[in-house]
Amino acid sequence: MEQKIAGIHHITAIVGHPQQNVDFYAGVLGLRLVKQTVNFDDPETYHLYFGDEGGKPGTIITFFPWVNAYRGQIGSGQVGVTSFVVPVGSLPFWKTRLSSFEIEVQEQERFNEQVLQFEDPHGLRLELVEREGGELNSWTFGGVTPQTAIKGFGGATLLSTQPQKTAELLTSVMGLEYIGAEGDLARYRATSDIGNVIDLKLTPAARGTMGVGTVHHIAWRATDDANQREWQDWVADHGYVVTAVQDRNYFNAVYFREHGEILFEIATDPPGFAHDETFETMGTELKLPAQYERYREQLVQSLIPIEVRELKSE
């Protein structure tokens, strides 16, 4: 049996104040807040999900906001850079927009692609790249239209403590195709048209430390529960310790730490984000899993109020 992962399902990071998080990803980047819920393992912390209009797999970046928490250090054992893909011809719009919000932007060429690199307010490293693949994002907000809107993930740059081991995992276990190398990066591609490009740094950096401004884990797509079980068995058969299936309400998840110390998740595409609220109202109210619903009043009091608001640039 040969397995080929479709691509990235979501990426989850740790940030600081939740309103700053909402202002940046919704107000500046124009993503839709598709779900307000809590960290199922720490329910007094938000878990916020941003993506395209439908909250499709491959577009979702999620956050645990830890107010006044210590700053993390980006390094080996983590996702170093999260890449978003935008429509061809839209990078000038984004350069102007980010600059208008006083966000420092660096331009780079990598693998014959122009890239805009910048950081969010809490130090998370991000980039925008133009590609043809992926559907236009129909969400319109704050001056970001479907012709310029982020379509979803372009991919991610992995920082491994053992790059050779991670490279072997990407090709032999996850089924990504090796594309080539440039400088200190090797590029791999998955089968989907979005969230499909992984760059692996070939030289280990200093070990990263978890905290504000770092990625907690990267999640890959399983088409359904049956496909996830296949992946669970497949990964375990290759010598990795895989967790039991965990119900995350909007997908089911299994986790394993690959030999380069990066935490991987495999998440199911269904059921998605509209099963506990309508498509039109996604993200407008705090939604809780059944086990925490009786604590709603207590949790609401412990969480900092947030709102999606249009921002005025300088």
PDB file of N, CA, C and O in Angstrom, residues 5-9 11 58 79-85 110-113 115 127-134 152-158 170 175-182 185-201 218-221 264:
ATOM      1  N   ILE A   5      -0.448  11.955   1.174  1.00  0.00           N
ATOM      2  CA  ILE A   5      -1.250  12.945   1.887  1.00  0.00           C
ATOM      3  C   ILE A   5      -1.678  14.041   0.917  1.00  0.00           C
ATOM      4  O   ILE A   5      -0.921  14.416   0.002  1.00  0.00           O
ATOM      5  N   ALA A   6      -2.896  14.544   1.078  1.00  0.00           N
ATOM      6  CA  ALA A   6      -3.402  15.572   0.162  1.00  0.00           C
ATOM      7  C   ALA A   6      -2.697  16.913   0.381  1.00  0.00           C
ATOM      8  O   ALA A   6      -2.396  17.628  -0.574  1.00  0.00           O
ATOM      9  N   GLY A   7      -2.434  17.261   1.627  1.00  0.00           N
ATOM     10  CA  GLY A   7      -1.828  18.551   1.924  1.00  0.00           C
ATOM     11  C   GLY A   7      -2.151  18.966   3.340  1.00  0.00           C
ATOM     12  O   GLY A   7      -2.570  18.155   4.173  1.00  0.00           O
ATOM     13  N   ILE A   8      -1.982  20.249   3.609  1.00  0.00           N
ATOM     14  CA  ILE A   8      -2.200  20.786   4.958  1.00  0.00           C
ATOM     15  C   ILE A   8      -3.693  20.951   5.218  1.00  0.00           C
ATOM     16  O   ILE A   8      -4.439  21.452   4.370  1.00  0.00           O
ATOM     17  N   HIS A   9      -4.127  20.535   6.390  1.00  0.00           N
ATOM     18  CA  HIS A   9      -5.499  20.767   6.849  1.00  0.00           C
ATOM     19  C   HIS A   9      -5.579  22.103   7.585  1.00  0.00           C
ATOM     20  O   HIS A   9      -6.378  22.980   7.254  1.00  0.00           O
ATOM     21  N   ILE A  11      -2.994  24.843  10.458  1.00  0.00           N
ATOM     22  CA  ILE A  11      -1.798  25.115  11.245  1.00  0.00           C
ATOM     23  C   ILE A  11      -2.249  25.857  12.495  1.00  0.00           C
ATOM     24  O   ILE A  11      -3.071  26.779  12.406  1.00  0.00           O
ATOM     25  N   GLY A  58      -7.307  23.305   4.437  1.00  0.00           N
ATOM     26  CA  GLY A  58      -6.284  23.889   3.595  1.00  0.00           C
ATOM     27  C   GLY A  58      -6.253  25.397   3.648  1.00  0.00           C
ATOM     28  O   GLY A  58      -5.339  26.021   3.100  1.00  0.00           O
ATOM     29  N   VAL A  79       7.369  24.436  12.906  1.00  0.00           N
ATOM     30  CA  VAL A  79       7.143  25.114  11.635  1.00  0.00           C
ATOM     31  C   VAL A  79       7.748  26.504  11.780  1.00  0.00           C
ATOM     32  O   VAL A  79       7.388  27.256  12.691  1.00  0.00           O
ATOM     33  N   GLY A  80       8.679  26.851  10.893  1.00  0.00           N
ATOM     34  CA  GLY A  80       9.345  28.141  10.998  1.00  0.00           C
ATOM     35  C   GLY A  80       8.603  29.272  10.331  1.00  0.00           C
ATOM     36  O   GLY A  80       8.588  30.398  10.818  1.00  0.00           O
ATOM     37  N   VAL A  81       7.980  28.988   9.174  1.00  0.00           N
ATOM     38  CA  VAL A  81       7.261  30.006   8.411  1.00  0.00           C
ATOM     39  C   VAL A  81       5.971  29.396   7.890  1.00  0.00           C
ATOM     40  O   VAL A  81       5.968  28.275   7.366  1.00  0.00           O
ATOM     41  N   THR A  82       4.877  30.134   8.040  1.00  0.00           N
ATOM     42  CA  THR A  82       3.588  29.739   7.466  1.00  0.00           C
ATOM     43  C   THR A  82       3.354  30.560   6.211  1.00  0.00           C
ATOM     44  O   THR A  82       3.432  31.792   6.237  1.00  0.00           O
ATOM     45  N   SER A  83       3.081  29.883   5.111  1.00  0.00           N
ATOM     46  CA  SER A  83       2.926  30.532   3.813  1.00  0.00           C
ATOM     47  C   SER A  83       1.462  30.531   3.378  1.00  0.00           C
ATOM     48  O   SER A  83       0.782  29.504   3.460  1.00  0.00           O
ATOM     49  N   PHE A  84       0.995  31.693   2.930  1.00  0.00           N
ATOM     50  CA  PHE A  84      -0.343  31.820   2.356  1.00  0.00           C
ATOM     51  C   PHE A  84      -0.223  32.075   0.862  1.00  0.00           C
ATOM     52  O   PHE A  84       0.702  32.759   0.406  1.00  0.00           O
ATOM     53  N   VAL A  85      -1.179  31.558   0.099  1.00  0.00           N
ATOM     54  CA  VAL A  85      -1.179  31.755  -1.344  1.00  0.00           C
ATOM     55  C   VAL A  85      -2.248  32.780  -1.718  1.00  0.00           C
ATOM     56  O   VAL A  85      -3.355  32.776  -1.167  1.00  0.00           O
ATOM     57  N   ARG A 110      12.265  32.850  -4.266  1.00  0.00           N
ATOM     58  CA  ARG A 110      12.608  31.482  -3.857  1.00  0.00           C
ATOM     59  C   ARG A 110      11.934  30.503  -4.799  1.00  0.00           C
ATOM     60  O   ARG A 110      10.742  30.618  -5.053  1.00  0.00           O
ATOM     61  N   PHE A 111      12.703  29.580  -5.330  1.00  0.00           N
ATOM     62  CA  PHE A 111      12.176  28.592  -6.282  1.00  0.00           C
ATOM     63  C   PHE A 111      11.398  29.288  -7.408  1.00  0.00           C
ATOM     64  O   PHE A 111      10.289  28.868  -7.772  1.00  0.00           O
ATOM     65  N   ASN A 112      11.971  30.387  -7.916  1.00  0.00           N
ATOM     66  CA  ASN A 112      11.397  31.158  -9.029  1.00  0.00           C
ATOM     67  C   ASN A 112      10.039  31.765  -8.694  1.00  0.00           C
ATOM     68  O   ASN A 112       9.228  32.023  -9.596  1.00  0.00           O
ATOM     69  N   GLU A 113       9.780  32.005  -7.421  1.00  0.00           N
ATOM     70  CA  GLU A 113       8.549  32.659  -6.995  1.00  0.00           C
ATOM     71  C   GLU A 113       8.900  33.902  -6.181  1.00  0.00           C
ATOM     72  O   GLU A 113       9.840  33.896  -5.386  1.00  0.00           O
ATOM     73  N   VAL A 115       8.101  36.326  -3.152  1.00  0.00           N
ATOM     74  CA  VAL A 115       7.522  36.093  -1.838  1.00  0.00           C
ATOM     75  C   VAL A 115       7.580  37.377  -1.027  1.00  0.00           C
ATOM     76  O   VAL A 115       8.595  38.089  -1.043  1.00  0.00           O
ATOM     77  N   GLU A 127       4.331  34.527   5.230  1.00  0.00           N
ATOM     78  CA  GLU A 127       4.683  34.995   3.896  1.00  0.00           C
ATOM     79  C   GLU A 127       3.505  34.808   2.954  1.00  0.00           C
ATOM     80  O   GLU A 127       2.620  33.975   3.189  1.00  0.00           O
ATOM     81  N   LEU A 128       3.512  35.609   1.899  1.00  0.00           N
ATOM     82  CA  LEU A 128       2.520  35.523   0.831  1.00  0.00           C
ATOM     83  C   LEU A 128       3.236  35.174  -0.466  1.00  0.00           C
ATOM     84  O   LEU A 128       4.297  35.717  -0.764  1.00  0.00           O
ATOM     85  N   VAL A 129       2.620  34.276  -1.244  1.00  0.00           N
ATOM     86  CA  VAL A 129       3.181  33.894  -2.535  1.00  0.00           C
ATOM     87  C   VAL A 129       2.040  33.783  -3.537  1.00  0.00           C
ATOM     88  O   VAL A 129       0.935  33.355  -3.200  1.00  0.00           O
ATOM     89  N   GLU A 130       2.297  34.203  -4.782  1.00  0.00           N
ATOM     90  CA  GLU A 130       1.308  34.091  -5.849  1.00  0.00           C
ATOM     91  C   GLU A 130       1.380  32.713  -6.491  1.00  0.00           C
ATOM     92  O   GLU A 130       2.462  32.247  -6.834  1.00  0.00           O
ATOM     93  N   ARG A 131       0.221  32.083  -6.659  1.00  0.00           N
ATOM     94  CA  ARG A 131       0.149  30.832  -7.421  1.00  0.00           C
ATOM     95  C   ARG A 131      -1.217  30.733  -8.098  1.00  0.00           C
ATOM     96  O   ARG A 131      -2.222  31.266  -7.608  1.00  0.00           O
ATOM     97  N   GLU A 132      -1.236  29.989  -9.196  1.00  0.00           N
ATOM     98  CA  GLU A 132      -2.492  29.786  -9.930  1.00  0.00           C
ATOM     99  C   GLU A 132      -3.441  28.855  -9.179  1.00  0.00           C
ATOM    100  O   GLU A 132      -4.655  29.003  -9.239  1.00  0.00           O
ATOM    101  N   GLY A 133      -2.889  27.862  -8.483  1.00  0.00           N
ATOM    102  CA  GLY A 133      -3.724  26.824  -7.873  1.00  0.00           C
ATOM    103  C   GLY A 133      -4.626  27.348  -6.774  1.00  0.00           C
ATOM    104  O   GLY A 133      -4.323  28.334  -6.104  1.00  0.00           O
ATOM    105  N   GLY A 134      -5.741  26.655  -6.591  1.00  0.00           N
ATOM    106  CA  GLY A 134      -6.676  26.986  -5.521  1.00  0.00           C
ATOM    107  C   GLY A 134      -7.785  27.911  -5.992  1.00  0.00           C
ATOM    108  O   GLY A 134      -7.595  28.787  -6.842  1.00  0.00           O
ATOM    109  N   GLY A 152      -5.744  30.517   0.792  1.00  0.00           N
ATOM    110  CA  GLY A 152      -5.495  29.459   1.771  1.00  0.00           C
ATOM    111  C   GLY A 152      -4.002  29.348   1.982  1.00  0.00           C
ATOM    112  O   GLY A 152      -3.241  30.288   1.724  1.00  0.00           O
ATOM    113  N   PHE A 153      -3.577  28.194   2.422  1.00  0.00           N
ATOM    114  CA  PHE A 153      -2.146  27.995   2.637  1.00  0.00           C
ATOM    115  C   PHE A 153      -1.417  27.789   1.315  1.00  0.00           C
ATOM    116  O   PHE A 153      -1.901  27.086   0.423  1.00  0.00           O
ATOM    117  N   GLY A 154      -0.237  28.407   1.225  1.00  0.00           N
ATOM    118  CA  GLY A 154       0.699  28.009   0.186  1.00  0.00           C
ATOM    119  C   GLY A 154       1.464  26.787   0.657  1.00  0.00           C
ATOM    120  O   GLY A 154       1.739  25.865  -0.094  1.00  0.00           O
ATOM    121  N   GLY A 155       1.796  26.779   1.944  1.00  0.00           N
ATOM    122  CA  GLY A 155       2.523  25.666   2.541  1.00  0.00           C
ATOM    123  C   GLY A 155       3.189  26.103   3.826  1.00  0.00           C
ATOM    124  O   GLY A 155       2.666  26.950   4.545  1.00  0.00           O
ATOM    125  N   ALA A 156       4.366  25.549   4.100  1.00  0.00           N
ATOM    126  CA  ALA A 156       5.073  25.847   5.334  1.00  0.00           C
ATOM    127  C   ALA A 156       6.538  25.506   5.165  1.00  0.00           C
ATOM    128  O   ALA A 156       6.904  24.666   4.337  1.00  0.00           O
ATOM    129  N   THR A 157       7.372  26.177   5.949  1.00  0.00           N
ATOM    130  CA  THR A 157       8.788  25.838   6.035  1.00  0.00           C
ATOM    131  C   THR A 157       9.028  25.112   7.351  1.00  0.00           C
ATOM    132  O   THR A 157       8.698  25.640   8.416  1.00  0.00           O
ATOM    133  N   LEU A 158       9.560  23.900   7.273  1.00  0.00           N
ATOM    134  CA  LEU A 158       9.793  23.077   8.457  1.00  0.00           C
ATOM    135  C   LEU A 158      11.237  23.225   8.925  1.00  0.00           C
ATOM    136  O   LEU A 158      12.168  23.184   8.118  1.00  0.00           O
ATOM    137  N   LEU A 170       8.679  12.749   4.891  1.00  0.00           N
ATOM    138  CA  LEU A 170       7.854  13.453   3.918  1.00  0.00           C
ATOM    139  C   LEU A 170       7.654  12.626   2.651  1.00  0.00           C
ATOM    140  O   LEU A 170       6.546  12.592   2.094  1.00  0.00           O
ATOM    141  N   GLY A 175       4.249  10.631   1.487  1.00  0.00           N
ATOM    142  CA  GLY A 175       4.028  10.507   0.056  1.00  0.00           C
ATOM    143  C   GLY A 175       4.164  11.794  -0.727  1.00  0.00           C
ATOM    144  O   GLY A 175       3.664  11.891  -1.854  1.00  0.00           O
ATOM    145  N   LEU A 176       4.870  12.797  -0.182  1.00  0.00           N
ATOM    146  CA  LEU A 176       5.108  14.017  -0.937  1.00  0.00           C
ATOM    147  C   LEU A 176       6.172  13.773  -2.007  1.00  0.00           C
ATOM    148  O   LEU A 176       7.034  12.911  -1.856  1.00  0.00           O
ATOM    149  N   GLU A 177       6.105  14.553  -3.068  1.00  0.00           N
ATOM    150  CA  GLU A 177       7.071  14.462  -4.158  1.00  0.00           C
ATOM    151  C   GLU A 177       8.216  15.435  -3.921  1.00  0.00           C
ATOM    152  O   GLU A 177       7.982  16.612  -3.625  1.00  0.00           O
ATOM    153  N   TYR A 178       9.439  14.962  -4.039  1.00  0.00           N
ATOM    154  CA  TYR A 178      10.604  15.843  -3.930  1.00  0.00           C
ATOM    155  C   TYR A 178      10.718  16.657  -5.210  1.00  0.00           C
ATOM    156  O   TYR A 178      10.761  16.115  -6.313  1.00  0.00           O
ATOM    157  N   ILE A 179      10.779  17.987  -5.076  1.00  0.00           N
ATOM    158  CA  ILE A 179      10.820  18.884  -6.233  1.00  0.00           C
ATOM    159  C   ILE A 179      12.243  19.307  -6.561  1.00  0.00           C
ATOM    160  O   ILE A 179      12.641  19.378  -7.727  1.00  0.00           O
ATOM    161  N   GLY A 180      13.028  19.609  -5.522  1.00  0.00           N
ATOM    162  CA  GLY A 180      14.392  20.056  -5.745  1.00  0.00           C
ATOM    163  C   GLY A 180      14.887  20.841  -4.555  1.00  0.00           C
ATOM    164  O   GLY A 180      14.184  21.013  -3.556  1.00  0.00           O
ATOM    165  N   ALA A 181      16.123  21.326  -4.656  1.00  0.00           N
ATOM    166  CA  ALA A 181      16.739  22.087  -3.568  1.00  0.00           C
ATOM    167  C   ALA A 181      17.223  23.425  -4.091  1.00  0.00           C
ATOM    168  O   ALA A 181      17.566  23.576  -5.270  1.00  0.00           O
ATOM    169  N   GLU A 182      17.223  24.391  -3.197  1.00  0.00           N
ATOM    170  CA  GLU A 182      17.745  25.717  -3.497  1.00  0.00           C
ATOM    171  C   GLU A 182      18.379  26.260  -2.227  1.00  0.00           C
ATOM    172  O   GLU A 182      17.688  26.455  -1.219  1.00  0.00           O
ATOM    173  N   LEU A 185      17.378  24.941   1.396  1.00  0.00           N
ATOM    174  CA  LEU A 185      16.001  24.457   1.442  1.00  0.00           C
ATOM    175  C   LEU A 185      15.778  23.357   0.419  1.00  0.00           C
ATOM    176  O   LEU A 185      16.258  23.440  -0.719  1.00  0.00           O
ATOM    177  N   ALA A 186      15.031  22.337   0.817  1.00  0.00           N
ATOM    178  CA  ALA A 186      14.523  21.321  -0.110  1.00  0.00           C
ATOM    179  C   ALA A 186      13.016  21.495  -0.201  1.00  0.00           C
ATOM    180  O   ALA A 186      12.353  21.778   0.799  1.00  0.00           O
ATOM    181  N   ARG A 187      12.463  21.328  -1.394  1.00  0.00           N
ATOM    182  CA  ARG A 187      11.033  21.548  -1.608  1.00  0.00           C
ATOM    183  C   ARG A 187      10.335  20.237  -1.945  1.00  0.00           C
ATOM    184  O   ARG A 187      10.839  19.417  -2.716  1.00  0.00           O
ATOM    185  N   TYR A 188       9.145  20.083  -1.363  1.00  0.00           N
ATOM    186  CA  TYR A 188       8.311  18.890  -1.556  1.00  0.00           C
ATOM    187  C   TYR A 188       6.894  19.350  -1.870  1.00  0.00           C
ATOM    188  O   TYR A 188       6.459  20.427  -1.433  1.00  0.00           O
ATOM    189  N   ARG A 189       6.158  18.513  -2.597  1.00  0.00           N
ATOM    190  CA  ARG A 189       4.801  18.885  -2.987  1.00  0.00           C
ATOM    191  C   ARG A 189       3.833  17.738  -2.725  1.00  0.00           C
ATOM    192  O   ARG A 189       4.116  16.578  -3.052  1.00  0.00           O
ATOM    193  N   ALA A 190       2.691  18.081  -2.140  1.00  0.00           N
ATOM    194  CA  ALA A 190       1.602  17.131  -1.928  1.00  0.00           C
ATOM    195  C   ALA A 190       0.628  17.207  -3.101  1.00  0.00           C
ATOM    196  O   ALA A 190       0.824  17.971  -4.046  1.00  0.00           O
ATOM    197  N   THR A 191      -0.458  16.431  -3.031  1.00  0.00           N
ATOM    198  CA  THR A 191      -1.305  16.253  -4.203  1.00  0.00           C
ATOM    199  C   THR A 191      -2.387  17.306  -4.380  1.00  0.00           C
ATOM    200  O   THR A 191      -2.889  17.484  -5.488  1.00  0.00           O
ATOM    201  N   SER A 192      -2.783  18.017  -3.336  1.00  0.00           N
ATOM    202  CA  SER A 192      -3.877  18.980  -3.467  1.00  0.00           C
ATOM    203  C   SER A 192      -3.397  20.239  -4.168  1.00  0.00           C
ATOM    204  O   SER A 192      -2.192  20.434  -4.396  1.00  0.00           O
ATOM    205  N   ASP A 193      -4.330  21.131  -4.514  1.00  0.00           N
ATOM    206  CA  ASP A 193      -3.955  22.346  -5.235  1.00  0.00           C
ATOM    207  C   ASP A 193      -3.724  23.517  -4.300  1.00  0.00           C
ATOM    208  O   ASP A 193      -3.471  24.644  -4.750  1.00  0.00           O
ATOM    209  N   ILE A 194      -3.793  23.288  -3.005  1.00  0.00           N
ATOM    210  CA  ILE A 194      -3.586  24.345  -2.024  1.00  0.00           C
ATOM    211  C   ILE A 194      -2.989  23.712  -0.769  1.00  0.00           C
ATOM    212  O   ILE A 194      -3.209  22.523  -0.500  1.00  0.00           O
ATOM    213  N   GLY A 195      -2.189  24.464  -0.036  1.00  0.00           N
ATOM    214  CA  GLY A 195      -1.555  23.897   1.162  1.00  0.00           C
ATOM    215  C   GLY A 195      -0.684  22.712   0.833  1.00  0.00           C
ATOM    216  O   GLY A 195      -0.595  21.754   1.601  1.00  0.00           O
ATOM    217  N   ASN A 196       0.000  22.789  -0.295  1.00  0.00           N
ATOM    218  CA  ASN A 196       0.639  21.582  -0.843  1.00  0.00           C
ATOM    219  C   ASN A 196       2.158  21.663  -0.969  1.00  0.00           C
ATOM    220  O   ASN A 196       2.790  20.692  -1.377  1.00  0.00           O
ATOM    221  N   VAL A 197       2.774  22.805  -0.633  1.00  0.00           N
ATOM    222  CA  VAL A 197       4.210  22.967  -0.829  1.00  0.00           C
ATOM    223  C   VAL A 197       4.918  23.067   0.523  1.00  0.00           C
ATOM    224  O   VAL A 197       4.607  23.946   1.329  1.00  0.00           O
ATOM    225  N   ILE A 198       5.841  22.163   0.749  1.00  0.00           N
ATOM    226  CA  ILE A 198       6.608  22.135   1.993  1.00  0.00           C
ATOM    227  C   ILE A 198       8.073  22.373   1.684  1.00  0.00           C
ATOM    228  O   ILE A 198       8.666  21.676   0.856  1.00  0.00           O
ATOM    229  N   ASP A 199       8.647  23.372   2.337  1.00  0.00           N
ATOM    230  CA  ASP A 199      10.081  23.602   2.268  1.00  0.00           C
ATOM    231  C   ASP A 199      10.713  23.121   3.568  1.00  0.00           C
ATOM    232  O   ASP A 199      10.208  23.419   4.661  1.00  0.00           O
ATOM    233  N   LEU A 200      11.790  22.385   3.451  1.00  0.00           N
ATOM    234  CA  LEU A 200      12.492  21.833   4.608  1.00  0.00           C
ATOM    235  C   LEU A 200      13.885  22.430   4.674  1.00  0.00           C
ATOM    236  O   LEU A 200      14.662  22.324   3.715  1.00  0.00           O
ATOM    237  N   LYS A 201      14.198  23.088   5.796  1.00  0.00           N
ATOM    238  CA  LYS A 201      15.541  23.626   5.988  1.00  0.00           C
ATOM    239  C   LYS A 201      16.501  22.467   6.236  1.00  0.00           C
ATOM    240  O   LYS A 201      16.261  21.620   7.095  1.00  0.00           O
ATOM    241  N   ILE A 218       1.368  21.352  12.984  1.00  0.00           N
ATOM    242  CA  ILE A 218       0.857  21.386  11.620  1.00  0.00           C
ATOM    243  C   ILE A 218       0.001  20.145  11.410  1.00  0.00           C
ATOM    244  O   ILE A 218       0.388  19.036  11.804  1.00  0.00           O
ATOM    245  N   ALA A 219      -1.184  20.340  10.842  1.00  0.00           N
ATOM    246  CA  ALA A 219      -2.126  19.241  10.630  1.00  0.00           C
ATOM    247  C   ALA A 219      -2.286  18.965   9.139  1.00  0.00           C
ATOM    248  O   ALA A 219      -2.365  19.884   8.321  1.00  0.00           O
ATOM    249  N   TRP A 220      -2.348  17.671   8.828  1.00  0.00           N
ATOM    250  CA  TRP A 220      -2.489  17.193   7.453  1.00  0.00           C
ATOM    251  C   TRP A 220      -3.882  16.629   7.250  1.00  0.00           C
ATOM    252  O   TRP A 220      -4.549  16.227   8.210  1.00  0.00           O
ATOM    253  N   ARG A 221      -4.305  16.534   6.000  1.00  0.00           N
ATOM    254  CA  ARG A 221      -5.685  16.186   5.674  1.00  0.00           C
ATOM    255  C   ARG A 221      -5.906  14.681   5.514  1.00  0.00           C
ATOM    256  O   ARG A 221      -5.153  14.001   4.822  1.00  0.00           O
ATOM    257  N   PHE A 264       3.105  16.649  14.406  1.00  0.00           N
ATOM    258  CA  PHE A 264       2.211  16.478  13.273  1.00  0.00           C
ATOM    259  C   PHE A 264       0.844  16.009  13.771  1.00  0.00           C
ATOM    260  O   PHE A 264       0.744  15.272  14.755  1.00  0.00           O
TER     261      PHE A 264
END
